[in-house]
mmCIF file of C-alpha atoms (C1' of nucleotides) in Angstrom:
data_model
loop_
_atom_site.group_PDB
_atom_site.id
_atom_site.type_symbol
_atom_site.label_atom_id
_atom_site.label_comp_id
_atom_site.label_asym_id
_atom_site.label_seq_id
_atom_site.Cartn_x
_atom_site.Cartn_y
_atom_site.Cartn_z
ATOM 1 C CA MET A 1 0.000 0.000 0.000
ATOM 2 C CA PRO A 2 2.369 2.744 1.013
ATOM 3 C CA GLU A 3 4.512 4.394 -1.610
ATOM 4 C CA LEU A 4 7.693 6.415 -1.114
ATOM 5 C CA PRO A 5 6.127 9.370 0.782
ATOM 6 C CA GLU A 6 4.278 7.107 3.234
ATOM 7 C CA VAL A 7 7.373 5.004 3.908
ATOM 8 C CA GLU A 8 9.480 8.161 4.267
ATOM 9 C CA THR A 9 6.973 9.554 6.771
ATOM 10 C CA THR A 10 7.031 6.308 8.737
ATOM 11 C CA VAL A 11 10.836 6.146 8.761
ATOM 12 C CA ASN A 12 11.201 9.774 9.847
ATOM 13 C CA PHE A 13 8.766 9.133 12.682
ATOM 14 C CA LEU A 14 10.586 6.034 13.914
ATOM 15 C CA GLN A 15 14.057 7.576 13.588
ATOM 16 C CA LYS A 16 13.213 10.099 16.262
ATOM 17 C CA ARG A 17 12.033 7.447 18.700
ATOM 18 C CA ILE A 18 13.679 4.056 18.411
ATOM 19 C CA ILE A 19 17.370 4.669 17.752
ATOM 20 C CA GLY A 20 19.425 3.449 20.699
ATOM 21 C CA LYS A 21 16.596 1.250 22.023
ATOM 22 C CA LYS A 22 16.970 -2.508 22.366
ATOM 23 C CA ILE A 23 14.639 -5.152 20.992
ATOM 24 C CA ILE A 24 13.715 -7.264 24.004
ATOM 25 C CA ASP A 25 11.064 -9.574 22.541
ATOM 26 C CA ALA A 26 9.032 -10.316 19.434
ATOM 27 C CA TRP A 27 5.641 -11.828 18.648
ATOM 28 C CA THR A 28 3.810 -12.952 15.518
ATOM 29 C CA ASP A 29 0.786 -14.895 14.354
ATOM 30 C CA TYR A 30 1.751 -14.831 10.693
ATOM 31 C CA GLN A 31 1.905 -18.285 9.174
ATOM 32 C CA ALA A 32 5.193 -20.003 9.816
ATOM 33 C CA HIS A 33 6.299 -19.845 6.183
ATOM 34 C CA LYS A 34 6.614 -16.055 6.480
ATOM 35 C CA PHE A 35 9.780 -16.757 8.505
ATOM 36 C CA SER A 36 10.963 -19.837 6.646
ATOM 37 C CA PHE A 37 13.783 -17.728 5.130
ATOM 38 C CA CYS A 38 15.651 -18.113 8.433
ATOM 39 C CA GLY A 39 14.266 -21.456 9.550
ATOM 40 C CA GLY A 40 11.265 -20.170 11.487
ATOM 41 C CA PHE A 41 10.217 -17.480 13.930
ATOM 42 C CA GLU A 42 12.235 -18.846 16.859
ATOM 43 C CA ASN A 43 15.418 -18.505 14.829
ATOM 44 C CA PHE A 44 14.295 -15.051 13.734
ATOM 45 C CA LYS A 45 13.957 -14.037 17.386
ATOM 46 C CA LYS A 46 17.465 -15.238 18.130
ATOM 47 C CA GLU A 47 18.788 -12.863 15.455
ATOM 48 C CA ILE A 48 17.108 -9.749 16.855
ATOM 49 C CA ILE A 49 16.481 -10.100 20.586
ATOM 50 C CA GLY A 50 18.939 -8.212 22.760
ATOM 51 C CA LYS A 51 20.156 -6.182 19.806
ATOM 52 C CA LYS A 52 20.275 -2.411 19.826
ATOM 53 C CA ILE A 53 18.742 -0.354 17.007
ATOM 54 C CA GLU A 54 21.435 1.774 15.376
ATOM 55 C CA GLY A 55 19.492 3.338 12.554
ATOM 56 C CA VAL A 56 16.291 3.443 10.508
ATOM 57 C CA PHE A 57 16.445 3.965 6.746
ATOM 58 C CA ARG A 58 14.298 3.844 3.649
ATOM 59 C CA ARG A 59 15.236 2.332 0.287
ATOM 60 C CA ALA A 60 12.399 2.394 -2.261
ATOM 61 C CA LYS A 61 9.346 1.262 -0.280
ATOM 62 C CA ASN A 62 11.405 -0.812 2.156
ATOM 63 C CA ILE A 63 11.937 0.114 5.799
ATOM 64 C CA LEU A 64 15.424 -0.876 6.974
ATOM 65 C CA ILE A 65 16.286 -1.156 10.662
ATOM 66 C CA LYS A 66 20.005 -1.518 11.355
ATOM 67 C CA LEU A 67 20.935 -3.548 14.424
ATOM 68 C CA ASP A 68 24.180 -3.539 16.388
ATOM 69 C CA ASN A 69 25.029 -7.079 15.244
ATOM 70 C CA LYS A 70 25.510 -5.717 11.700
ATOM 71 C CA LYS A 71 22.220 -7.245 10.619
ATOM 72 C CA ILE A 72 19.459 -5.376 8.862
ATOM 73 C CA LEU A 73 15.779 -5.920 9.559
ATOM 74 C CA LEU A 74 13.815 -5.233 6.372
ATOM 75 C CA ILE A 75 10.075 -4.558 6.454
ATOM 76 C CA HIS A 76 7.963 -4.084 3.340
ATOM 77 C CA GLN A 77 4.365 -3.141 4.057
ATOM 78 C CA LYS A 78 3.092 -4.207 0.630
ATOM 79 C CA MET A 79 -0.631 -3.493 0.077
ATOM 80 C CA THR A 80 -2.135 -3.162 3.540
ATOM 81 C CA GLY A 81 0.768 -3.007 5.977
ATOM 82 C CA HIS A 82 0.981 -0.293 8.634
ATOM 83 C CA LEU A 83 3.919 -0.018 10.940
ATOM 84 C CA LEU A 84 2.608 1.416 14.200
ATOM 85 C CA TYR A 85 4.353 2.604 17.355
ATOM 86 C CA GLY A 86 2.715 2.570 20.761
ATOM 87 C CA ARG A 87 1.710 0.276 23.591
ATOM 88 C CA TRP A 88 -0.591 -2.701 23.412
ATOM 89 C CA GLU A 89 -1.603 -5.398 25.837
ATOM 90 C CA LYS A 90 -2.301 -9.019 24.973
ATOM 91 C CA THR A 91 -5.738 -10.183 25.983
ATOM 92 C CA ASP A 92 -6.294 -13.809 26.826
ATOM 93 C CA LYS A 93 -9.491 -14.218 24.938
ATOM 94 C CA LYS A 94 -9.806 -14.204 21.223
ATOM 95 C CA ILE A 95 -13.427 -13.373 20.580
ATOM 96 C CA LEU A 96 -14.739 -14.677 17.318
ATOM 97 C CA GLY A 97 -17.232 -12.043 16.266
ATOM 98 C CA ALA A 98 -19.479 -11.942 13.243
ATOM 99 C CA ASN A 99 -17.276 -13.823 10.877
ATOM 100 C CA LYS A 100 -14.060 -12.188 12.026
ATOM 101 C CA TRP A 101 -11.441 -12.375 14.709
ATOM 102 C CA LYS A 102 -11.495 -9.799 17.404
ATOM 103 C CA SER A 103 -8.049 -8.684 18.295
ATOM 104 C CA ALA A 104 -5.923 -10.388 20.860
ATOM 105 C CA TRP A 105 -4.315 -6.992 21.393
ATOM 106 C CA ILE A 106 -5.787 -3.813 22.820
ATOM 107 C CA SER A 107 -4.210 -0.364 22.824
ATOM 108 C CA LEU A 108 -3.135 0.697 26.298
ATOM 109 C CA LYS A 109 -3.767 4.275 25.338
ATOM 110 C CA PRO A 110 -6.964 3.751 23.402
ATOM 111 C CA SER A 111 -7.121 5.820 20.285
ATOM 112 C CA ALA A 112 -9.827 5.503 17.706
ATOM 113 C CA LEU A 113 -7.157 5.564 15.032
ATOM 114 C CA ASN A 114 -4.948 2.816 16.391
ATOM 115 C CA ASP A 115 -7.892 0.702 17.433
ATOM 116 C CA VAL A 116 -8.927 0.430 13.801
ATOM 117 C CA TYR A 117 -5.797 -1.623 13.213
ATOM 118 C CA ASN A 118 -5.739 -3.774 16.333
ATOM 119 C CA ASP A 119 -7.768 -6.508 14.636
ATOM 120 C CA TYR A 120 -5.034 -6.958 12.084
ATOM 121 C CA LEU A 121 -1.860 -6.934 14.145
ATOM 122 C CA HIS A 122 0.320 -9.830 13.016
ATOM 123 C CA PHE A 123 3.821 -8.878 14.134
ATOM 124 C CA MET A 124 5.234 -6.986 17.070
ATOM 125 C CA LEU A 125 8.610 -5.929 18.435
ATOM 126 C CA PHE A 126 8.964 -5.044 22.111
ATOM 127 C CA LEU A 127 11.478 -2.299 22.845
ATOM 128 C CA SER A 128 13.528 -1.493 25.912
ATOM 129 C CA ASN A 129 11.660 1.803 26.385
ATOM 130 C CA GLY A 130 8.395 -0.029 27.036
ATOM 131 C CA LYS A 131 7.017 0.764 23.594
ATOM 132 C CA GLN A 132 6.114 -1.604 20.793
ATOM 133 C CA ILE A 133 6.448 -1.519 17.043
ATOM 134 C CA ALA A 134 3.446 -3.306 15.590
ATOM 135 C CA MET A 135 2.688 -4.367 12.059
ATOM 136 C CA SER A 136 -0.972 -4.200 11.135
ATOM 137 C CA ASP A 137 -1.485 -6.103 7.902
ATOM 138 C CA LEU A 138 -5.011 -6.957 6.847
ATOM 139 C CA ARG A 139 -4.105 -8.974 3.788
ATOM 140 C CA LYS A 140 -0.921 -10.412 5.264
ATOM 141 C CA PHE A 141 1.207 -9.642 2.210
ATOM 142 C CA GLY A 142 3.858 -7.907 4.328
ATOM 143 C CA LYS A 143 7.476 -8.949 3.993
ATOM 144 C CA ILE A 144 9.780 -9.213 6.996
ATOM 145 C CA ARG A 145 13.382 -10.323 6.547
ATOM 146 C CA ILE A 146 16.698 -10.172 8.294
ATOM 147 C CA TYR A 147 19.862 -9.768 6.255
ATOM 148 C CA ASN A 148 23.585 -9.469 6.704
ATOM 149 C CA SER A 149 24.834 -6.027 5.621
ATOM 150 C CA LEU A 150 26.236 -7.393 2.373
ATOM 151 C CA ASP A 151 23.163 -9.463 1.531
ATOM 152 C CA VAL A 152 20.836 -6.502 1.905
ATOM 153 C CA ILE A 153 22.940 -4.562 -0.581
ATOM 154 C CA GLU A 154 22.605 -7.479 -2.985
ATOM 155 C CA GLU A 155 18.845 -7.632 -2.363
ATOM 156 C CA LEU A 156 18.325 -3.910 -3.007
ATOM 157 C CA LYS A 157 20.776 -3.624 -5.891
ATOM 158 C CA LYS A 158 18.209 -4.344 -8.575
ATOM 159 C CA LEU A 159 16.023 -1.411 -7.530
ATOM 160 C CA GLY A 160 16.056 1.718 -9.671
ATOM 161 C CA PRO A 161 17.444 5.063 -8.466
ATOM 162 C CA GLU A 162 15.882 7.033 -5.632
ATOM 163 C CA PRO A 163 13.931 9.809 -7.366
ATOM 164 C CA LEU A 164 14.589 12.371 -4.638
ATOM 165 C CA ASN A 165 18.373 11.930 -4.644
ATOM 166 C CA LYS A 166 20.239 14.995 -5.901
ATOM 167 C CA ASN A 167 22.215 12.866 -8.365
ATOM 168 C CA PHE A 168 19.021 11.691 -10.072
ATOM 169 C CA THR A 169 18.887 13.933 -13.141
ATOM 170 C CA TRP A 170 16.501 14.237 -16.050
ATOM 171 C CA GLN A 171 19.147 12.776 -18.365
ATOM 172 C CA ILE A 172 19.277 9.648 -16.206
ATOM 173 C CA LEU A 173 15.504 9.476 -16.360
ATOM 174 C CA LYS A 174 15.649 9.850 -20.140
ATOM 175 C CA THR A 175 18.071 6.925 -20.474
ATOM 176 C CA LEU A 176 15.787 4.756 -18.336
ATOM 177 C CA LEU A 177 12.611 5.717 -20.202
ATOM 178 C CA LYS A 178 14.147 5.151 -23.658
ATOM 179 C CA LYS A 179 14.900 1.544 -22.732
ATOM 180 C CA LYS A 180 11.281 0.648 -22.035
ATOM 181 C CA LYS A 181 8.626 -0.360 -24.563
ATOM 182 C CA GLN A 182 5.673 -0.083 -22.185
ATOM 183 C CA SER A 183 3.365 2.790 -21.259
ATOM 184 C CA ILE A 184 4.839 5.566 -19.137
ATOM 185 C CA LYS A 185 2.322 4.735 -16.395
ATOM 186 C CA LYS A 186 3.624 1.182 -16.130
ATOM 187 C CA VAL A 187 7.269 2.264 -16.350
ATOM 188 C CA LEU A 188 6.906 4.847 -13.564
ATOM 189 C CA MET A 189 5.593 2.094 -11.291
ATOM 190 C CA ASP A 190 8.390 -0.319 -12.224
ATOM 191 C CA GLN A 191 10.625 -0.466 -9.137
ATOM 192 C CA GLU A 192 13.625 -1.568 -11.195
ATOM 193 C CA THR A 193 13.364 1.584 -13.346
ATOM 194 C CA ILE A 194 12.694 4.164 -10.617
ATOM 195 C CA SER A 195 12.025 3.170 -7.048
ATOM 196 C CA GLY A 196 9.232 4.217 -4.737
ATOM 197 C CA ILE A 197 6.425 5.252 -7.094
ATOM 198 C CA GLY A 198 3.128 3.340 -7.107
ATOM 199 C CA ASN A 199 -0.367 3.804 -8.434
ATOM 200 C CA ILE A 200 -1.392 7.003 -6.655
ATOM 201 C CA TYR A 201 1.695 9.091 -7.316
ATOM 202 C CA SER A 202 2.262 7.874 -10.871
ATOM 203 C CA ASP A 203 -1.191 9.210 -11.773
ATOM 204 C CA ASP A 204 -0.600 12.558 -10.068
ATOM 205 C CA ILE A 205 2.884 12.864 -11.593
ATOM 206 C CA LEU A 206 1.544 12.309 -15.123
ATOM 207 C CA TRP A 207 -1.260 14.805 -14.553
ATOM 208 C CA CYS A 208 1.298 17.335 -13.317
ATOM 209 C CA ALA A 209 3.433 16.704 -16.410
ATOM 210 C CA LYS A 210 0.398 16.744 -18.765
ATOM 211 C CA VAL A 211 1.325 13.367 -20.218
ATOM 212 C CA HIS A 212 -1.202 10.686 -21.145
ATOM 213 C CA PRO A 213 -0.603 7.515 -19.081
ATOM 214 C CA LEU A 214 -0.740 5.236 -22.124
ATOM 215 C CA LYS A 215 1.967 7.100 -24.017
ATOM 216 C CA LYS A 216 4.901 4.806 -24.720
ATOM 217 C CA SER A 217 7.847 5.503 -22.516
ATOM 218 C CA TYR A 218 10.454 5.453 -25.335
ATOM 219 C CA GLN A 219 8.413 7.836 -27.503
ATOM 220 C CA LEU A 220 8.402 10.702 -25.015
ATOM 221 C CA LYS A 221 9.976 13.959 -26.163
ATOM 222 C CA ASP A 222 12.717 15.651 -24.146
ATOM 223 C CA GLU A 223 10.284 18.337 -23.084
ATOM 224 C CA GLU A 224 7.873 15.743 -21.702
ATOM 225 C CA ILE A 225 10.661 13.865 -19.927
ATOM 226 C CA LYS A 226 11.832 17.097 -18.296
ATOM 227 C CA ASN A 227 8.296 17.771 -17.115
ATOM 228 C CA ILE A 228 7.889 14.257 -15.756
ATOM 229 C CA PHE A 229 11.230 14.628 -13.983
ATOM 230 C CA LEU A 230 10.224 17.910 -12.335
ATOM 231 C CA CYS A 231 6.809 16.528 -11.408
ATOM 232 C CA ILE A 232 8.264 13.393 -9.803
ATOM 233 C CA LYS A 233 10.264 15.600 -7.442
ATOM 234 C CA LYS A 234 7.446 18.076 -6.897
ATOM 235 C CA ILE A 235 4.641 15.582 -6.222
ATOM 236 C CA LEU A 236 6.717 13.296 -3.997
ATOM 237 C CA LYS A 237 8.054 16.219 -1.949
ATOM 238 C CA GLU A 238 4.572 17.651 -1.586
ATOM 239 C CA ALA A 239 3.227 14.275 -0.440
ATOM 240 C CA ILE A 240 6.005 13.926 2.150
ATOM 241 C CA LYS A 241 5.261 17.439 3.364
ATOM 242 C CA TYR A 242 1.634 16.426 3.958
ATOM 243 C CA GLY A 243 2.599 13.167 5.655
ATOM 244 C CA GLY A 244 1.544 10.808 2.884
ATOM 245 C CA THR A 245 -1.852 9.783 1.591
ATOM 246 C CA SER A 246 -4.605 8.381 3.802
ATOM 247 C CA ILE A 247 -7.133 7.956 1.035
ATOM 248 C CA GLN A 248 -8.157 4.593 2.385
ATOM 249 C CA ASP A 249 -6.174 3.495 5.344
ATOM 250 C CA TYR A 250 -2.586 4.699 5.531
ATOM 251 C CA ARG A 251 -1.641 6.046 8.946
ATOM 252 C CA LYS A 252 1.537 7.358 10.490
ATOM 253 C CA PRO A 253 2.950 5.021 13.134
ATOM 254 C CA ASN A 254 0.968 6.883 15.824
ATOM 255 C CA GLY A 255 -2.241 6.424 13.857
ATOM 256 C CA GLU A 256 -2.479 9.980 12.556
ATOM 257 C CA LYS A 257 -3.646 10.462 9.015
ATOM 258 C CA GLY A 258 -1.609 11.954 6.224
ATOM 259 C CA TYR A 259 -3.170 14.812 4.326
ATOM 260 C CA TYR A 260 -2.008 14.342 0.762
ATOM 261 C CA GLN A 261 -5.366 12.814 -0.179
ATOM 262 C CA LYS A 262 -6.822 16.293 0.043
ATOM 263 C CA LYS A 263 -4.135 17.566 -2.304
ATOM 264 C CA ARG A 264 -4.238 14.721 -4.843
ATOM 265 C CA LYS A 265 -4.827 15.824 -8.402
ATOM 266 C CA VAL A 266 -6.512 12.947 -10.196
ATOM 267 C CA TYR A 267 -6.153 9.689 -8.302
ATOM 268 C CA LYS A 268 -9.640 8.313 -7.520
ATOM 269 C CA ARG A 269 -11.272 11.465 -8.852
ATOM 270 C CA GLU A 270 -13.155 9.839 -11.730
ATOM 271 C CA GLY A 271 -15.949 12.047 -13.061
ATOM 272 C CA GLN A 272 -14.695 15.204 -11.347
ATOM 273 C CA ILE A 273 -13.651 18.369 -13.166
ATOM 274 C CA CYS A 274 -9.895 18.841 -13.641
ATOM 275 C CA GLN A 275 -8.495 21.276 -11.045
ATOM 276 C CA ARG A 276 -6.220 22.881 -13.631
ATOM 277 C CA CYS A 277 -8.096 23.340 -16.907
ATOM 278 C CA LYS A 278 -11.550 23.415 -15.235
ATOM 279 C CA LYS A 279 -12.991 21.744 -18.328
ATOM 280 C CA GLY A 280 -11.690 18.189 -18.591
ATOM 281 C CA ILE A 281 -13.452 15.350 -16.823
ATOM 282 C CA ILE A 282 -11.197 12.921 -14.969
ATOM 283 C CA LYS A 283 -11.341 9.573 -16.725
ATOM 284 C CA ARG A 284 -10.417 6.135 -15.508
ATOM 285 C CA ILE A 285 -8.842 3.435 -17.635
ATOM 286 C CA LYS A 286 -7.214 0.095 -16.906
ATOM 287 C CA ILE A 287 -3.500 -0.229 -17.534
ATOM 288 C CA SER A 288 -2.244 -3.764 -16.979
ATOM 289 C CA GLY A 289 -4.852 -4.458 -14.365
ATOM 290 C CA ARG A 290 -4.486 -1.194 -12.464
ATOM 291 C CA SER A 291 -6.809 1.792 -12.451
ATOM 292 C CA SER A 292 -5.301 4.913 -13.939
ATOM 293 C CA PHE A 293 -6.884 8.351 -13.648
ATOM 294 C CA PHE A 294 -6.158 11.290 -15.947
ATOM 295 C CA CYS A 295 -7.641 14.513 -17.306
ATOM 296 C CA SER A 296 -9.309 13.974 -20.669
ATOM 297 C CA ILE A 297 -8.207 17.420 -21.879
ATOM 298 C CA CYS A 298 -4.854 18.272 -20.227
ATOM 299 C CA GLN A 299 -3.475 14.791 -20.903
ATOM 300 C CA ARG A 300 -5.156 14.198 -24.247
ATOM 301 C CA GLN A 301 -2.192 13.520 -26.490
ATOM 302 C CA LYS A 302 -1.366 9.838 -26.622
ATOM 303 C "C1'" DT B 1 -25.382 -13.635 -3.501
ATOM 304 C "C1'" DG B 2 -21.489 -13.032 -6.240
ATOM 305 C "C1'" DC B 3 -17.981 -10.960 -8.260
ATOM 306 C "C1'" DA B 4 -14.912 -7.133 -9.365
ATOM 307 C "C1'" DG B 5 -11.840 -4.103 -7.217
ATOM 308 C "C1'" DT B 6 -8.027 -2.613 -3.748
ATOM 309 C "C1'" DG B 7 -2.372 1.454 -2.686
ATOM 310 C "C1'" DT B 8 2.472 -4.410 -4.107
ATOM 311 C "C1'" DT B 9 5.444 -7.624 -5.636
ATOM 312 C "C1'" DG B 10 7.214 -11.873 -7.369
ATOM 313 C "C1'" DC B 11 6.617 -16.122 -9.621
ATOM 314 C "C1'" DT B 12 5.079 -18.787 -13.631
ATOM 315 C "C1'" DT B 13 4.094 -19.080 -18.358
ATOM 316 C "C1'" DC B 14 4.372 -17.994 -23.028
ATOM 317 C "C1'" DC C 1 14.986 -11.858 -22.707
ATOM 318 C "C1'" DG C 2 10.237 -9.157 -22.135
ATOM 319 C "C1'" DA C 3 5.459 -9.050 -21.213
ATOM 320 C "C1'" DA C 4 1.212 -10.778 -19.253
ATOM 321 C "C1'" DG C 5 -1.354 -13.084 -15.826
ATOM 322 C "C1'" DC C 6 -2.057 -14.537 -11.498
ATOM 323 C "C1'" DA C 7 -1.274 -15.684 -6.618
ATOM 324 C "C1'" DA C 8 -0.436 -14.311 -1.814
ATOM 325 C "C1'" DC C 9 -5.076 -12.652 1.453
ATOM 326 C "C1'" DA C 10 -9.215 -10.237 3.371
ATOM 327 C "C1'" DC C 11 -12.537 -7.113 2.944
ATOM 328 C "C1'" DT C 12 -15.831 -3.596 0.604
ATOM 329 C "C1'" DG C 13 -19.121 -2.117 -2.531
ATOM 330 C "C1'" DC C 14 -21.942 -2.507 -6.467
#
DNA sequence: TGCAGTGTTGCTTC
DNA sequence: CGAAGCAACACTGC
């Protein structure tokens, strides 16, 4: 679910709070195969318990937590993951409500926002400061791994450049786009071309750049590539400034909403009037199975 | 009731 | 090799 701005917001939040703290315990009710990469959850615990957190980083949509045994804990929230920070208590009873599990965990400081996610907590780290990092993950697609420093570099090597890095230039973008035969919408979302952009921000970036989402990546003119380049930086920075998008369910680790959804240009605005030209109607089309929204006038040229 | 749709990625198949 | 389709899973809305 979260794209670069949401992961960046989450990482910035955690950086201020968990560096220097120790992991003292861990819990999960994910299926065992989620931890088969290291021979099961008990082995996973042995790798992390007693270790101090030295840093929190983001690469693409991955959250990286560096431990003082030179290992890296990698968390990818995928579609519905939310990394939360707070205090929860385990209840003994699991109440089976109308067709769904009631949570085994309750917030110690009840908050309407965090409580929404308590039913879907599937992973938790207990820290030496009495706080917990909890992964809410309705669809259970989340990825949790532990790597040696060198292995994580290998794992992340295939990802495309970070779009907000200063050394990411429009000429680099041009080289990447010329190599691809697919639509610009699909290419922007390809993590091995550029990292961190997903369905929401690719739509808003293309609206900003006035480029039709179905236009072939290699056919774009220099002018269009420059616009896309500027819009990538602009839209992503704006989204980070507003704390990410909470259009459906993204929350900061303390449960607060982001505000980019109020600023979004076209994503999920089918049928509305374009904010810029005031004439075009926002259309929705399918591009390789994903919804794509665009202005029928501003982004007309295929 | 049933089925399409949902912000991601990675594996299989062609 | 690239591209397409689908699976992982659970819920919502039409």
